[in-house]
Each structure stands twice: as structure tokens, then as C-alpha cells.
XYZ file of C-alpha atoms in Angstrom:
402
model
C 290.429 149.057 61.928
C 286.643 149.005 62.380
C 283.998 151.678 62.951
C 281.223 151.513 65.519
C 278.670 149.696 63.356
C 275.809 150.910 65.533
C 276.213 154.337 63.938
C 275.439 152.752 60.568
C 272.038 151.604 61.834
C 270.590 155.073 62.257
C 269.426 157.504 59.619
C 272.202 159.622 58.174
C 270.327 162.825 58.926
C 268.885 164.175 62.138
C 265.186 165.143 61.858
C 265.803 168.874 62.083
C 268.632 168.652 59.550
C 266.166 167.152 57.063
C 263.770 170.019 57.705
C 266.525 172.599 57.249
C 267.462 171.107 53.890
C 263.865 171.222 52.677
C 263.569 174.872 53.700
C 266.857 175.749 52.011
C 265.770 174.056 48.779
C 262.437 175.886 48.826
C 264.034 179.276 49.452
C 266.553 178.702 46.682
C 263.667 178.019 44.290
C 261.622 180.926 45.708
C 264.143 183.645 46.731
C 261.497 186.166 47.763
C 259.416 183.806 49.880
C 258.614 184.901 53.446
C 258.916 181.592 55.291
C 257.667 181.580 58.881
C 259.407 178.957 60.982
C 257.468 177.337 63.805
C 259.408 174.097 63.602
C 262.614 173.757 65.585
C 262.268 174.607 69.263
C 264.768 177.466 69.286
C 263.984 180.643 71.201
C 263.893 184.136 69.703
C 263.725 186.553 72.658
C 267.014 188.002 73.989
C 268.559 186.758 77.213
C 267.252 188.297 80.447
C 268.950 191.625 81.163
C 270.189 190.316 84.526
C 272.072 187.524 82.761
C 273.607 189.908 80.250
C 274.852 192.237 82.991
C 276.311 189.337 84.976
C 278.113 187.989 81.928
C 279.495 191.433 81.078
C 280.877 191.669 84.594
C 282.350 188.175 84.281
C 284.012 189.087 80.977
C 285.631 192.071 82.692
C 286.902 189.767 85.441
C 288.576 187.622 82.777
C 290.552 190.698 81.673
C 292.465 190.998 84.966
C 294.967 188.551 86.346
C 293.647 188.716 89.900
C 290.096 187.766 88.838
C 290.876 185.621 85.804
C 289.394 182.095 85.787
C 290.869 179.122 83.953
C 289.329 175.666 83.667
C 285.952 175.584 85.409
C 285.066 172.726 87.776
C 283.824 169.782 85.690
C 280.679 169.616 87.831
C 279.958 173.335 88.025
C 280.875 176.263 90.251
C 279.456 176.137 93.774
C 277.879 179.588 93.375
C 275.614 178.288 90.587
C 274.854 174.940 92.202
C 273.890 176.675 95.438
C 271.557 178.995 93.516
C 270.011 176.003 91.745
C 269.388 174.131 94.996
C 267.869 177.201 96.654
C 265.655 178.403 93.804
C 264.715 175.251 91.884
C 264.312 172.739 94.703
C 264.018 174.341 98.143
C 261.063 176.344 96.802
C 259.384 173.001 96.019
C 260.163 171.601 99.461
C 262.726 169.223 97.936
C 266.046 168.533 99.668
C 268.794 168.336 97.031
C 272.502 168.616 97.907
C 274.908 170.696 95.816
C 277.061 167.637 95.063
C 273.992 166.000 93.529
C 273.856 168.777 90.891
C 276.058 168.558 87.790
C 276.206 171.660 85.583
C 276.553 170.959 81.856
C 276.261 172.496 78.403
C 272.758 171.199 77.697
C 270.017 168.714 78.517
C 270.450 167.264 75.023
C 274.060 166.447 75.861
C 273.215 164.946 79.227
C 270.232 162.858 78.121
C 272.403 161.532 75.311
C 275.535 160.937 77.375
C 273.895 159.459 80.474
C 273.899 156.075 78.769
C 277.658 155.918 79.311
C 277.111 154.833 82.916
C 274.685 152.004 82.037
C 275.354 148.558 80.605
C 274.445 148.014 76.951
C 272.406 145.006 78.106
C 269.787 147.185 79.800
C 266.265 147.206 78.357
C 265.195 150.738 77.397
C 261.589 151.965 77.508
C 260.717 154.916 75.273
C 257.568 156.926 74.819
C 256.298 157.060 71.243
C 256.393 159.790 69.950
C 259.647 160.878 71.547
C 262.486 163.395 71.347
C 264.800 161.659 68.800
C 267.961 162.022 70.908
C 266.736 159.456 73.449
C 266.388 156.781 70.790
C 269.338 157.624 68.553
C 271.918 157.734 71.344
C 270.839 154.292 72.541
C 271.103 153.008 68.978
C 274.649 154.393 68.859
C 275.426 152.658 72.159
C 274.249 149.274 70.883
C 271.060 148.861 72.940
C 268.541 149.030 70.106
C 268.750 145.755 68.196
C 267.411 145.914 64.641
C 264.868 148.257 63.071
C 261.692 147.166 61.291
C 260.025 148.860 58.320
C 258.215 151.275 60.661
C 261.409 152.411 62.363
C 260.811 150.465 65.579
C 263.824 148.846 67.235
C 263.622 145.266 68.437
C 265.289 145.826 71.832
C 263.310 148.936 72.803
C 260.075 148.758 74.751
C 257.711 151.285 73.192
C 255.067 153.096 75.211
C 252.575 154.680 72.773
C 251.268 158.134 73.723
C 248.059 158.547 71.762
C 244.742 160.347 71.819
C 243.222 157.266 73.461
C 245.439 157.462 76.557
C 245.636 161.257 76.684
C 249.243 161.124 75.482
C 250.361 159.734 78.859
C 252.176 156.378 78.569
C 251.018 153.255 80.342
C 253.251 151.325 82.725
C 255.334 148.627 80.987
C 253.864 145.140 80.981
C 257.313 143.581 81.104
C 260.529 144.350 82.950
C 262.487 147.365 81.687
C 265.661 148.852 83.122
C 265.789 152.432 81.828
C 262.661 154.573 81.371
C 262.722 157.905 79.536
C 259.989 160.329 80.570
C 259.684 163.955 79.424
C 257.033 166.220 80.973
C 255.863 168.726 79.932
C 256.315 166.583 76.887
C 258.266 167.190 73.734
C 256.678 166.866 71.182
C 253.045 166.578 72.357
C 253.089 169.434 74.879
C 251.081 167.336 77.340
C 251.711 166.951 81.072
C 251.498 164.350 83.823
C 249.938 164.787 87.264
C 251.703 164.072 90.537
C 249.484 161.027 91.118
C 250.282 159.674 87.662
C 254.011 160.228 88.143
C 253.852 158.477 91.531
C 252.772 155.307 89.700
C 255.981 155.450 87.663
C 258.144 156.031 90.722
C 256.530 153.078 92.492
C 256.973 150.900 89.406
C 260.657 151.832 89.088
C 261.405 151.173 92.749
C 259.575 147.851 92.680
C 261.321 146.658 89.502
C 264.777 148.119 90.042
C 264.420 150.467 87.086
C 265.859 153.962 86.631
C 263.701 156.822 85.358
C 265.458 159.436 83.232
C 263.183 162.435 83.734
C 263.604 165.320 81.298
C 262.120 168.451 82.889
C 263.509 170.917 80.349
C 260.113 172.648 79.991
C 259.057 172.813 83.638
C 259.085 176.642 83.598
C 256.042 176.572 81.305
C 253.836 174.718 83.805
C 250.705 176.613 84.807
C 248.356 173.805 85.811
C 248.012 172.862 89.478
C 249.096 169.355 90.552
C 251.601 169.060 87.694
C 255.072 168.357 89.139
C 257.943 170.688 88.291
C 260.403 168.033 89.447
C 260.158 164.271 89.789
C 261.768 164.719 93.209
C 258.498 166.199 94.454
C 257.314 162.576 94.419
C 258.059 160.387 97.439
C 260.528 157.641 96.564
C 261.959 159.342 93.478
C 265.439 159.772 94.926
C 266.009 156.015 94.821
C 264.963 155.583 91.205
C 265.288 158.810 89.188
C 267.718 161.141 87.449
C 266.444 164.586 86.438
C 267.597 166.837 83.604
C 267.021 170.606 83.623
C 267.935 173.332 81.157
C 268.356 177.095 80.984
C 267.658 176.945 77.236
C 263.894 177.331 77.186
C 263.672 178.805 80.697
C 265.929 181.780 79.962
C 266.878 181.614 76.285
C 270.273 179.906 76.709
C 269.971 177.838 73.518
C 273.035 179.581 72.092
C 274.704 180.246 75.446
C 274.541 176.602 76.608
C 273.880 175.796 80.234
C 271.902 173.034 81.927
C 272.233 170.625 84.807
C 271.524 167.051 85.851
C 270.509 165.911 89.335
C 271.544 162.453 90.588
C 270.718 161.800 94.266
C 273.184 159.823 96.365
C 270.343 157.446 97.275
C 270.129 156.205 93.688
C 272.108 152.976 93.461
C 272.337 150.094 91.005
C 273.862 146.859 92.310
C 274.984 148.822 95.348
C 276.844 151.408 93.240
C 275.992 155.113 93.487
C 275.168 156.433 90.022
C 276.152 159.891 91.294
C 279.767 158.744 91.564
C 279.744 157.146 88.123
C 278.404 160.306 86.472
C 280.912 162.440 88.370
C 283.703 160.227 87.024
C 282.290 160.319 83.512
C 282.030 164.107 83.482
C 285.512 164.578 84.939
C 286.910 162.400 82.149
C 284.893 163.526 79.118
C 283.737 167.066 79.911
C 285.681 170.246 80.637
C 282.842 172.142 82.261
C 280.759 175.201 81.379
C 282.509 178.551 81.095
C 282.688 180.863 84.109
C 281.004 183.627 82.095
C 278.032 181.410 81.217
C 277.622 180.141 84.772
C 277.545 183.695 86.122
C 274.788 184.425 83.625
C 272.854 181.346 84.737
C 273.274 182.335 88.386
C 271.791 185.760 87.580
C 268.755 184.098 85.982
C 268.023 182.644 89.425
C 268.223 186.029 91.159
C 265.045 187.888 92.065
C 265.244 190.220 89.071
C 266.432 187.431 86.787
C 263.489 185.188 87.671
C 261.052 188.015 86.977
C 262.630 188.708 83.592
C 262.634 185.022 82.713
C 258.953 184.736 83.670
C 258.158 187.643 81.353
C 259.873 185.817 78.482
C 257.995 182.599 79.271
C 254.724 184.540 79.330
C 255.498 185.958 75.888
C 255.852 182.424 74.532
C 252.742 181.370 76.441
C 250.802 184.061 74.607
C 252.086 182.770 71.276
C 251.038 179.246 72.240
C 247.587 180.568 73.147
C 247.288 182.229 69.727
C 248.260 179.033 67.899
C 246.173 176.680 70.027
C 242.935 178.669 69.998
C 243.360 180.022 66.478
C 243.650 176.557 64.969
C 241.097 175.009 67.306
C 238.541 177.669 66.341
C 239.327 176.915 62.691
C 238.319 173.297 63.199
C 241.691 171.659 63.758
C 242.216 169.124 66.538
C 244.993 170.445 68.782
C 246.703 169.410 72.025
C 249.354 170.872 74.338
C 250.103 174.584 74.313
C 248.958 175.206 77.901
C 251.865 174.027 80.050
C 254.249 173.866 77.126
C 255.582 175.878 74.165
C 254.500 173.074 71.833
C 251.183 172.553 70.063
C 250.466 169.026 68.823
C 248.229 169.337 65.781
C 246.324 166.484 64.163
C 246.833 166.616 60.413
C 243.595 167.244 58.493
C 241.811 164.751 56.236
C 244.076 161.869 57.221
C 247.116 163.112 55.303
C 250.561 162.085 56.502
C 252.818 164.254 58.650
C 255.304 164.915 55.847
C 252.506 165.590 53.353
C 251.190 168.258 55.709
C 254.722 169.654 56.066
C 255.018 169.980 52.292
C 251.529 171.467 52.039
C 252.281 174.184 54.587
C 255.676 175.008 53.118
C 254.572 175.133 49.494
C 251.131 176.686 49.893
C 251.446 179.118 52.800
C 255.197 179.167 53.591
C 254.863 177.992 57.188
C 257.249 175.436 58.676
C 256.496 172.981 61.484
C 257.800 169.545 62.432
C 256.262 166.303 61.105
C 255.061 164.145 63.973
C 256.382 160.971 62.349
C 259.892 162.337 62.904
C 259.352 161.704 66.626
C 258.369 158.066 66.147
C 255.736 155.868 64.459
C 252.965 156.941 66.857
C 253.575 160.535 65.785
C 252.312 159.828 62.282
C 249.248 161.906 61.503
C 250.351 164.705 63.836
C 252.394 167.877 63.497
C 254.329 169.974 66.032
C 254.223 173.762 66.053
C 256.279 175.864 68.450
C 255.527 179.137 70.227
C 259.058 180.529 69.902
C 258.422 182.959 67.045
C 257.634 186.655 67.201
C 254.103 187.682 68.155
C 253.306 189.149 64.721
C 254.728 186.220 62.768
C 252.938 183.739 64.999
C 249.592 185.423 64.344
C 250.334 185.585 60.630
C 251.302 181.905 60.534
C 247.987 180.949 62.146
C 246.058 183.020 59.605
C 247.997 181.391 56.763
C 247.246 177.905 58.061
C 243.583 178.783 58.527
C 243.470 179.921 54.884
C 244.004 176.328 53.793
């Protein structure tokens, strides 16, 4: 009997688990401390009222034999997929078919599990810094090679996102097979223009690569010429998979609902990836509950979209408070305009974790060390806009007091 040795290559603890342990230890030592958490990207506002009402109705349906629902379709109910196609893609002028939409329990799950349909021999390109799930799941799958002292893996192609390039990665200078892109970006909060994204689509089509495009934060986009979907770009259907989520859009972090789009035109060695993912999901996934999918459908109704926009605007206001409050105090900050994340440069050249400890111990504010997202994140710090309005303002004042 042997274990999957690739699991032994990664750190025992997930980044946010490490942060949680540090907070717990601090609160145990300081029971009365008022710790303000602007670290993990979890939402705080309640679900839209339209979603709540739809889920209540669905619960009532489950109480009667004639309307009871058992196992949901592995790929999602048609009523939700039709609403997704109409509201998330037709409004952009994008033609997506319902059987190209796969409803799931989260973008984290899908971006991690999508590797099941790709060979372990594929070369993976990752932005640096990056959402840790992209890297760790490929390590688990055996695509990473060995790690050096800086945490870089030998078989990954790293694409640094730095101040010098405006936190937008440059095209690979060698052949890569799988490219992870996330815009608006987690953790930097930065965006990519349609013209810039077209370069990636052209590169992928020319080189036979597949772009895994995480659009979990598209609802936060305010800036013109920033794509809400990679499928707004000509040629994307033959080279891209897109991941969307109801988590940040409508507060479904605890309710769990997302979806992945794989066009039929996307083929590798003549094989439709759509069919492979459909087979994978049918085998390893039992679908999202009927109650949850009715709630997600209601989010896409006229009233639901308005309520969701109000929630997004609340978080936008928090981001504005953080961004401008710290910028006016002399900090160097990025993001926070088309994203709920503010990417803060640590002061006086101190490390990301040193700044974490400073904030926690001196002013009881929690953020996320940039180095936790990759080596290029060292010297930066992520703050989120998902707190309450009052606590967000207070956190900014505490940080400014340093």
C-alpha cells in the first residue's frame, strides 16, 4: 500500500489555515481583543432577498411528494443554465449553449478539479502571485516537479505580476499547455483589457494551449474595456474554459453554487473537452441541491440582479475607503477599483509576514501576507472589502495609526 507522494510535497497547511491559527493563538492570549478581519475573502452581507424567497419556496416543494426532488442533474438544472446563458452571456453578445454550462458547488472546486481531464505531462503556466489552489492542485496531480528554497516548482512556468508590468503577466517565452488567468485578479485586484486578453487568446490558439480563465470577480468590474468574460474575445471558444461563481456575486460562499463553461469548439487532439468534463462530473460529482439552484436562478432575476448589485456596491464602498484611506496616509496601494481586493505594498521594506504580525499585535487588524500567494507576492499584503462599513473604516484608522 502506498500513498500519493505528491501530497507530501506541499505544505501541510493551507495559507488561510495558517492565518486562522495565528488569530486563534492571539485571541487566546488576549481574550478581550477586538480583532478586525480583512484577510480571507469571505462575504458578510446576507443573501439577496430574492434568493432567500426562492429557496424558501423550494424547501416547501421538498415537503410534498408531488414536488419533491431527489438527485439533481450532475450538470445542473436546465432552469438555472438557461438563466445563466440569458443573463451572463447573451447580455454580452456571447453565444453560449446550455450544454456548455456545468453547475457546480464552487469555482475553487472546479479550478482544482479541472486538472482531472488533462495529462500530467502538460506544462502549466501560473501567474505569480496566484490563488494557491491553482498551484497546489497541480502539485497533488504530479505536474509540479520539485520545489526550490523559494517555493518555486521546477515544472511550472511562472509569469511574474509585478509593479513593473502593472501586475499583468507577459506571454510565455516557451511552449506551455495550460495557462491559469484570473481577472479581476486575486490577490492583486488588478484587471486586464480586452486588447490585452486578445493577445493571450491568440497565443493559446497558435500554440495549442488551453486558458483556464477564472472570472469569479467579474461582477465587481466598473472600468470600460475590461472583459467580463473571456468569451467576449474572438477565438476564445477554441482555447478557453471559464469559471464563474455566485459566491462573491451574491454571497453564496456558504450556500455553494458556481458554474464552468466549456465550449464544444474547444478540442485537444480532436477530443472535445466538454465531453470529458461532463463524464468527470457525472462520475465524481452528485450535483448542486435543487434548493440552492433555485436561489441562484433568483439571483439572475430582475429583482435579484438589483439586490446583488446593491451588495456589490456596498463592498465597492468599503474598497474605496481602504484604497483611498491608506493611499492618503502614504501607503502604496493597487486594486480596489474593479475588485474587492486591495494590494498593499508593505512599508519600509518589511516582509509580508512581518507586516501581518505587526498589524495583528499592534492594531488587531488581520490581512493576508502576499508571500502566501507566491514568491512575487513578497513585500505585499492583501486586504479585502468584505467587512462591515464601520469595521472597515476603523481598520483603516488603526493601520494609519502605525
